[in-house]
Coordinates of N, CA and C and ligand atoms in Angstrom, one line a residue:
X1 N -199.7 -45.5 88.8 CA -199.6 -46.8 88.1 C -199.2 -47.9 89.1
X2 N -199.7 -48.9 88.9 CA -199.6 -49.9 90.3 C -198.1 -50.7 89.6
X3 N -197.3 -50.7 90.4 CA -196.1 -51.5 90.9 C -196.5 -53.2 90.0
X4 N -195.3 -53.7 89.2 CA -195.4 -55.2 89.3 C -195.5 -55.8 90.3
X5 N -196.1 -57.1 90.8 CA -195.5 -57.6 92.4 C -194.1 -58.4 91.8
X6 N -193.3 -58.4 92.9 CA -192.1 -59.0 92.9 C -192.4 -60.3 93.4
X7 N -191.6 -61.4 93.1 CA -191.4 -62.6 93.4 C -189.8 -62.9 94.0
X8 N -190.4 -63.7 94.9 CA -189.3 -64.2 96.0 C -189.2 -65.2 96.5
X9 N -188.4 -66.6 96.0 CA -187.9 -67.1 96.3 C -187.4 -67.6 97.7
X10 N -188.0 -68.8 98.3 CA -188.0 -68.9 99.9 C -187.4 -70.1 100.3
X11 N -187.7 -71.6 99.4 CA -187.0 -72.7 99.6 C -187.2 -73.1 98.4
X12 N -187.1 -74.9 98.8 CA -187.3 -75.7 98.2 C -188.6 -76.3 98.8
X13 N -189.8 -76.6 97.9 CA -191.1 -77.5 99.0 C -190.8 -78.7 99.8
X14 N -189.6 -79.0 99.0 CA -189.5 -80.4 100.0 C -188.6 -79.7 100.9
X15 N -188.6 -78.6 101.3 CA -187.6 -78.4 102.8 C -188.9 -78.5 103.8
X16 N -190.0 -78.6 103.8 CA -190.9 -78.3 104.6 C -191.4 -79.4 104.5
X17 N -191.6 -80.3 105.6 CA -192.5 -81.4 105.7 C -194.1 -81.1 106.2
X18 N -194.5 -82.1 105.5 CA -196.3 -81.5 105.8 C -196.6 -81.7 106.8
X19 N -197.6 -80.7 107.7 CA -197.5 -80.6 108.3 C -196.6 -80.0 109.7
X20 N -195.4 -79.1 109.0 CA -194.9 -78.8 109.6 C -194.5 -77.4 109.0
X21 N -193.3 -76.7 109.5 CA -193.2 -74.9 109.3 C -191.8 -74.8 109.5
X22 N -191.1 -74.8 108.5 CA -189.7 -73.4 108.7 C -189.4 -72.1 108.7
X23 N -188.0 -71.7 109.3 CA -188.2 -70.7 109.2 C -187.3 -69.8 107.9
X24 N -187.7 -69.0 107.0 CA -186.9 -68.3 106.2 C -186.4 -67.0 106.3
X25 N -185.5 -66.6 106.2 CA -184.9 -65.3 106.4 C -184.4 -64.9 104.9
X26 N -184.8 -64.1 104.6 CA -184.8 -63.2 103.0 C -184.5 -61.7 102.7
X27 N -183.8 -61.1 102.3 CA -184.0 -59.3 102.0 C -184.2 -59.6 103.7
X28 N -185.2 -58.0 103.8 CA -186.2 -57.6 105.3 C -187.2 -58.8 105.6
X29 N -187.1 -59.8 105.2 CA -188.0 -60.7 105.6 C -187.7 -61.7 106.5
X30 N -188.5 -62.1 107.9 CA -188.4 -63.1 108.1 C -189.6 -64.0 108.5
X31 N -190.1 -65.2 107.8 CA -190.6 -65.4 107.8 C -191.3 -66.9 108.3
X32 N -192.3 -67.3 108.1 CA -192.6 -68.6 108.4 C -193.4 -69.7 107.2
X33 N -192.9 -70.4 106.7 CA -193.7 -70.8 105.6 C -194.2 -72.5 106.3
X34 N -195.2 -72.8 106.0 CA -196.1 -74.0 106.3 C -196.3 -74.7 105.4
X35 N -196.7 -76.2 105.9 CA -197.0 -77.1 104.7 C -198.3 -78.1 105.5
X36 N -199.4 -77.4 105.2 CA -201.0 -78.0 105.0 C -201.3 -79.3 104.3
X37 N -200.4 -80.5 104.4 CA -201.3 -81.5 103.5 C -201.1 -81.1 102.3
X38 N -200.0 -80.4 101.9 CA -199.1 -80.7 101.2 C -199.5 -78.7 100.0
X39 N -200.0 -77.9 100.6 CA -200.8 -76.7 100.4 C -199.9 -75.8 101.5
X40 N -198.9 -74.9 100.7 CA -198.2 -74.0 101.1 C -198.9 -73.1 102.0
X41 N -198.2 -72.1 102.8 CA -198.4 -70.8 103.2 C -197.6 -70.3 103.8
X42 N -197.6 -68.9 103.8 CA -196.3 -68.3 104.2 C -197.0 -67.1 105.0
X43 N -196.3 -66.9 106.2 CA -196.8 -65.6 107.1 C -195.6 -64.9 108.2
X44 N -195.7 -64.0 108.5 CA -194.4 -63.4 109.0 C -194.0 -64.4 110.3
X45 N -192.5 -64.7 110.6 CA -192.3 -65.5 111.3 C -192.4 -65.0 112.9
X46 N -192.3 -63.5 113.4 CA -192.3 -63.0 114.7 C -193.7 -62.8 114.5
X47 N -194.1 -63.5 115.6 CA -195.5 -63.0 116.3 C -195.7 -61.6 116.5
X48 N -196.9 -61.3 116.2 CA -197.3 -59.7 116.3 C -197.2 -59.4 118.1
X49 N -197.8 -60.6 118.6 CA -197.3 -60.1 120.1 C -196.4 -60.4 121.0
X50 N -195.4 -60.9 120.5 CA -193.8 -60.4 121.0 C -192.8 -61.1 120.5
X51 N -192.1 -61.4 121.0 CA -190.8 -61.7 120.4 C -191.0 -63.9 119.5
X52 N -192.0 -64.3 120.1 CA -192.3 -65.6 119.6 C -192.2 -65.4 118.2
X53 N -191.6 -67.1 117.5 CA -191.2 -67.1 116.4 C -192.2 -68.5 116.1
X54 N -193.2 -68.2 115.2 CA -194.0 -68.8 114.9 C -194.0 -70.3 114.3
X55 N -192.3 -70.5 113.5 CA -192.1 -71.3 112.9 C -191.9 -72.6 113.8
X56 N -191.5 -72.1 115.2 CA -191.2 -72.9 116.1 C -192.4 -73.2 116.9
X57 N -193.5 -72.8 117.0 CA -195.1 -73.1 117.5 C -195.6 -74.5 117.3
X58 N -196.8 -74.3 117.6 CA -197.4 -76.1 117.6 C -198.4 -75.5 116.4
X59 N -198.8 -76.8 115.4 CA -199.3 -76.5 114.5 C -200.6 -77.6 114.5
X60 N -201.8 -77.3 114.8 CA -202.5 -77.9 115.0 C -204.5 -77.4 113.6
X61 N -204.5 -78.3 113.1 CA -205.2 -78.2 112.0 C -204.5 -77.2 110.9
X62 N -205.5 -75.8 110.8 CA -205.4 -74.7 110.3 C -204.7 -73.4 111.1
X63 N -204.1 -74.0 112.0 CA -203.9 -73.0 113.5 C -202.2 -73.0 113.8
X64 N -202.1 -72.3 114.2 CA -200.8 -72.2 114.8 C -200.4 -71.7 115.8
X65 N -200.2 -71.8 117.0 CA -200.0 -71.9 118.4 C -198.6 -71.3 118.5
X66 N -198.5 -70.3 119.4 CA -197.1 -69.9 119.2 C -196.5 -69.7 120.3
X67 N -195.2 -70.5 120.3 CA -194.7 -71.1 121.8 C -194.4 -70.3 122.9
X68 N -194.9 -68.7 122.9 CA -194.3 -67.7 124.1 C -195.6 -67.9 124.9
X69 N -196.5 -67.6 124.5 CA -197.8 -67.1 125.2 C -199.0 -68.0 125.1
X70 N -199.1 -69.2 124.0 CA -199.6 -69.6 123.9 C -200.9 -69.0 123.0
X71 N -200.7 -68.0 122.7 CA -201.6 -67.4 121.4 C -201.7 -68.3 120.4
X72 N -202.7 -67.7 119.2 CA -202.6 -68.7 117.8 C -203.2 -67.7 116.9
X73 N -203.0 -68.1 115.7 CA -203.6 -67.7 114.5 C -203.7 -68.5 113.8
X74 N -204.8 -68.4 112.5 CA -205.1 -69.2 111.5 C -204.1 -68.9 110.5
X75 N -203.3 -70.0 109.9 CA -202.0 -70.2 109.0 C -202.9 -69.8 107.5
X76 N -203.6 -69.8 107.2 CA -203.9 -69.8 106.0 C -204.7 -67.5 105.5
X77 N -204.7 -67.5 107.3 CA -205.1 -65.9 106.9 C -204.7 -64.8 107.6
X78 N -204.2 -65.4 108.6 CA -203.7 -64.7 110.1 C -203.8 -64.3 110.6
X79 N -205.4 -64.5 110.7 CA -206.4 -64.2 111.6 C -206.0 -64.8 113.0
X80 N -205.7 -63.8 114.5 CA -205.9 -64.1 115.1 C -207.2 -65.3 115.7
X81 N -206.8 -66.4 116.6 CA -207.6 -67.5 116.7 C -207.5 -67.5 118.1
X82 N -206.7 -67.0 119.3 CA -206.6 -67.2 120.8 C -205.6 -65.9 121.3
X83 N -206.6 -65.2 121.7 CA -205.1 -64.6 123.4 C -204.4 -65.1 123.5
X84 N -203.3 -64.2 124.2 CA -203.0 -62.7 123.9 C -203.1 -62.2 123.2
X85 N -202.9 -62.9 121.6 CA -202.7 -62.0 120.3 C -203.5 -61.5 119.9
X86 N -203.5 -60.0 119.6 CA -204.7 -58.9 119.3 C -204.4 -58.8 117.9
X87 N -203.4 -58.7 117.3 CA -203.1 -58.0 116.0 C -203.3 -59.4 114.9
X88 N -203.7 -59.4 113.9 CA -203.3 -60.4 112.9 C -201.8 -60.4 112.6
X89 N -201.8 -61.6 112.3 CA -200.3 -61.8 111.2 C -200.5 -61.4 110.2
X90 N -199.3 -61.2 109.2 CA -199.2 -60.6 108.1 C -199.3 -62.0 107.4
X91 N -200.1 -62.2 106.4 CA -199.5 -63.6 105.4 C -199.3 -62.7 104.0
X92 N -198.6 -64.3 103.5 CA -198.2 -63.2 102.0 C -198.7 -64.2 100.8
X93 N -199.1 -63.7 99.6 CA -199.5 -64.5 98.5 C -198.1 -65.3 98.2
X94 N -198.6 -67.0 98.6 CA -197.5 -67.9 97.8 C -197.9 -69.0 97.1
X95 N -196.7 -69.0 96.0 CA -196.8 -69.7 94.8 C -195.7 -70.8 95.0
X96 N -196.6 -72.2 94.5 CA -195.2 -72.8 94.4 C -194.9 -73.6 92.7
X97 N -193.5 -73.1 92.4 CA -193.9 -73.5 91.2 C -192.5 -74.5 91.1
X98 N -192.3 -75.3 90.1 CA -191.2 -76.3 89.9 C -191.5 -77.3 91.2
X99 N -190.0 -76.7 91.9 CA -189.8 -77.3 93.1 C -189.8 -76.4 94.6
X100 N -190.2 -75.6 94.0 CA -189.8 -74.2 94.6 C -190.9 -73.4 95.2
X101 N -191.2 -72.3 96.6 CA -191.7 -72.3 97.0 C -191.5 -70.6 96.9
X102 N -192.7 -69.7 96.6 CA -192.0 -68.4 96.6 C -193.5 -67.4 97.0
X103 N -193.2 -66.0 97.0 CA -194.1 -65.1 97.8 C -194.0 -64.2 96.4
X104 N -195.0 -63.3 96.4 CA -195.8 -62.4 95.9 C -195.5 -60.9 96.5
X105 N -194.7 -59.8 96.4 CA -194.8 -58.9 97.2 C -194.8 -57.7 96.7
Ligands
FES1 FE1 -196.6 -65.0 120.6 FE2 -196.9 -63.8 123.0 S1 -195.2 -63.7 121.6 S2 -198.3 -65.2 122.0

């Protein structure tokens, strides 16, 4: 029998200015959540290839540049986009509802 998903609770949307990314720490989670022109997204905040913390990267279109290595991935799937990074990011289904910004898990 498939599991309900859980909901989780990350900020408030206005903690994230568009165009820009914080970082949230939750349960086992830490993460990075983004603001697209005003279109959430949330994806693990440590880079798959090393200790880089995503939230703190350059964020340029759909992309995000992550300040160790200069790697990137696409924010919206985490799809690697640039070397070094081999592995995708994890993103997670998010909803924002009220005022509030939350993941799917
Ligand atoms: Fe992110 Fe190396 S830690 S590119």
């Amino acid at each position: 029998m498939a599991e309900a998903a859980q909901k989780i609770e990350l900020c408030n949307a206005a903690d994230v200015d568009e165009g820009s990314a914080i970082k949230v720490e939750t349960g086992d989670f830490i993460l990075a959540v983004f603001n697209l022109n005003g279109a959430y997204y949330v994806m693990d905040d440590i880079c798959t290839h090393g200790p880089g913390s995503l939230s703190e990267g350059f964020i340029s279109g759909e992309t995000i540049e992550c300040d160790f290595h200069n790697g990137a991935f696409n924010i919206k799937t985490g799809e690697v986009v640039e070397p070094p990074c081999m592995i995708p990011q994890k993103t997670y289904k998010t909803i924002v509802e009220g005022d509030k910004v939350y993941i799917e898990v």
